[in-house]
Coordinates of C-alpha atoms in Angstrom, one line a residue:
X202 CA 128.4 123.8 81.7
X203 CA 128.5 125.4 78.0
X204 CA 127.5 128.8 77.9
X205 CA 124.8 130.3 75.7
X206 CA 124.5 133.6 74.5
X207 CA 122.2 135.7 72.5
X208 CA 123.6 138.6 70.7
X209 CA 121.5 141.2 68.8
X210 CA 122.6 144.4 66.8
X211 CA 119.9 147.2 65.2
X212 CA 120.7 150.0 62.9
X213 CA 119.0 151.5 60.7
X214 CA 118.4 151.7 57.2
X215 CA 116.5 154.6 54.9
X216 CA 116.3 153.4 51.5
X217 CA 118.2 150.1 51.7
X218 CA 121.0 151.5 52.2
X219 CA 122.8 151.8 55.7
X220 CA 122.1 154.9 58.0
X221 CA 123.0 154.4 61.0
X222 CA 124.6 151.8 63.3
X223 CA 127.1 151.2 66.0
X224 CA 130.7 152.4 63.6
X225 CA 128.3 155.4 62.8
X226 CA 127.6 156.2 65.3
X227 CA 131.0 156.1 67.0
X228 CA 132.3 157.8 63.6
X229 CA 130.2 161.2 64.6
X230 CA 130.8 161.5 68.4
X231 CA 135.0 161.0 67.1
X232 CA 133.7 163.8 64.8
X233 CA 131.9 165.8 67.4
X234 CA 134.4 165.4 70.0
X235 CA 137.8 166.4 67.4
X236 CA 136.1 168.6 65.7
X237 CA 137.6 167.4 62.6
X238 CA 137.0 164.1 60.0
X239 CA 140.3 163.4 60.2
X240 CA 141.3 163.3 62.8
X241 CA 138.5 161.2 64.1
X242 CA 139.2 158.8 61.3
X243 CA 142.7 158.3 61.7
X244 CA 141.2 157.6 65.7
X245 CA 139.4 155.5 64.5
X246 CA 141.9 153.4 61.8
X247 CA 139.9 154.3 59.0
X248 CA 140.9 156.3 55.8
X249 CA 140.0 160.3 55.5
X250 CA 138.1 158.5 51.9
X251 CA 136.6 155.7 54.2
X252 CA 135.1 158.9 56.1
X253 CA 133.9 161.5 54.1
X254 CA 132.3 158.5 52.4
X255 CA 130.2 157.8 55.5
X256 CA 129.8 161.2 56.3
X257 CA 127.9 162.4 52.7
X258 CA 126.4 159.3 52.6
X259 CA 124.3 160.1 56.0
X260 CA 124.0 163.2 55.5
X261 CA 122.5 162.6 51.6
X262 CA 120.2 160.7 53.6
X263 CA 119.2 162.7 56.5
X264 CA 116.3 165.5 56.1
X265 CA 118.6 167.6 57.9
X266 CA 122.3 167.6 57.5
X267 CA 123.8 165.5 60.2
X268 CA 127.8 167.0 59.3
X269 CA 128.6 170.8 58.8
X270 CA 132.2 171.4 57.3
X271 CA 134.4 174.5 57.1
X272 CA 136.8 174.6 54.9
X273 CA 140.6 175.6 55.2
X274 CA 141.7 179.1 55.9
X275 CA 142.3 181.6 58.0
X276 CA 140.4 179.2 60.8
X277 CA 141.5 176.5 59.6
X278 CA 138.9 173.5 58.2
X279 CA 136.8 171.9 60.4
X280 CA 134.1 170.1 61.5
X281 CA 131.0 169.8 63.5
X282 CA 127.7 168.0 64.3
X283 CA 124.5 169.5 63.9
X284 CA 122.1 169.9 66.4
X285 CA 120.5 166.7 64.3
X286 CA 123.3 165.0 64.2
X287 CA 123.4 165.5 68.1
X288 CA 119.8 164.4 68.2
X289 CA 120.4 161.1 66.2
X290 CA 123.0 160.0 68.3
X291 CA 121.1 160.6 71.3
X292 CA 118.1 158.6 70.2
X293 CA 120.3 155.7 68.8
X294 CA 122.4 155.6 72.3
X295 CA 118.6 155.3 73.7
X296 CA 117.6 152.7 71.1
X297 CA 120.7 151.1 72.4
X298 CA 119.9 150.4 75.8
X299 CA 116.7 149.2 75.5
X300 CA 117.8 146.3 72.8
X301 CA 120.5 145.6 75.4
X302 CA 117.6 145.0 78.7
X303 CA 116.0 143.2 76.0
X304 CA 119.0 141.0 75.0
X305 CA 119.6 140.6 79.2
X306 CA 115.6 139.9 79.4
X307 CA 115.9 136.8 76.8
X308 CA 119.1 135.7 78.2
X309 CA 118.1 134.7 81.9
X310 CA 114.5 133.1 79.9
X311 CA 117.1 131.2 77.6
X312 CA 119.0 130.1 80.8
X313 CA 116.3 129.4 82.7
X314 CA 114.6 126.9 79.9
X315 CA 118.2 125.1 79.5
X316 CA 118.9 124.6 83.4
X317 CA 115.1 122.7 84.3

């Protein structure tokens, strides 16, 4: 029997620019974990410049900073998510769970329809 599958993805655009999606949320979570854009980029196998460009774009599209960076010095540099950044991740993941429930329900409906 052929397997039928329904797919869906979610992302958020602001002014027709990609603000947030699964990959960007993953980058934000890794920045939060490592406290470093460079380490997060390396873990995701992307260039530092690509990660930095994403961070700049997210911050520029947001009404409040999502990531704060600190230039190196005696204490060293680093990056951290702001409370707004953590809130964005939590809301995006909640929406993703809602989408997955919807897709599972849709999958069950299409499977039932195609069995009859």
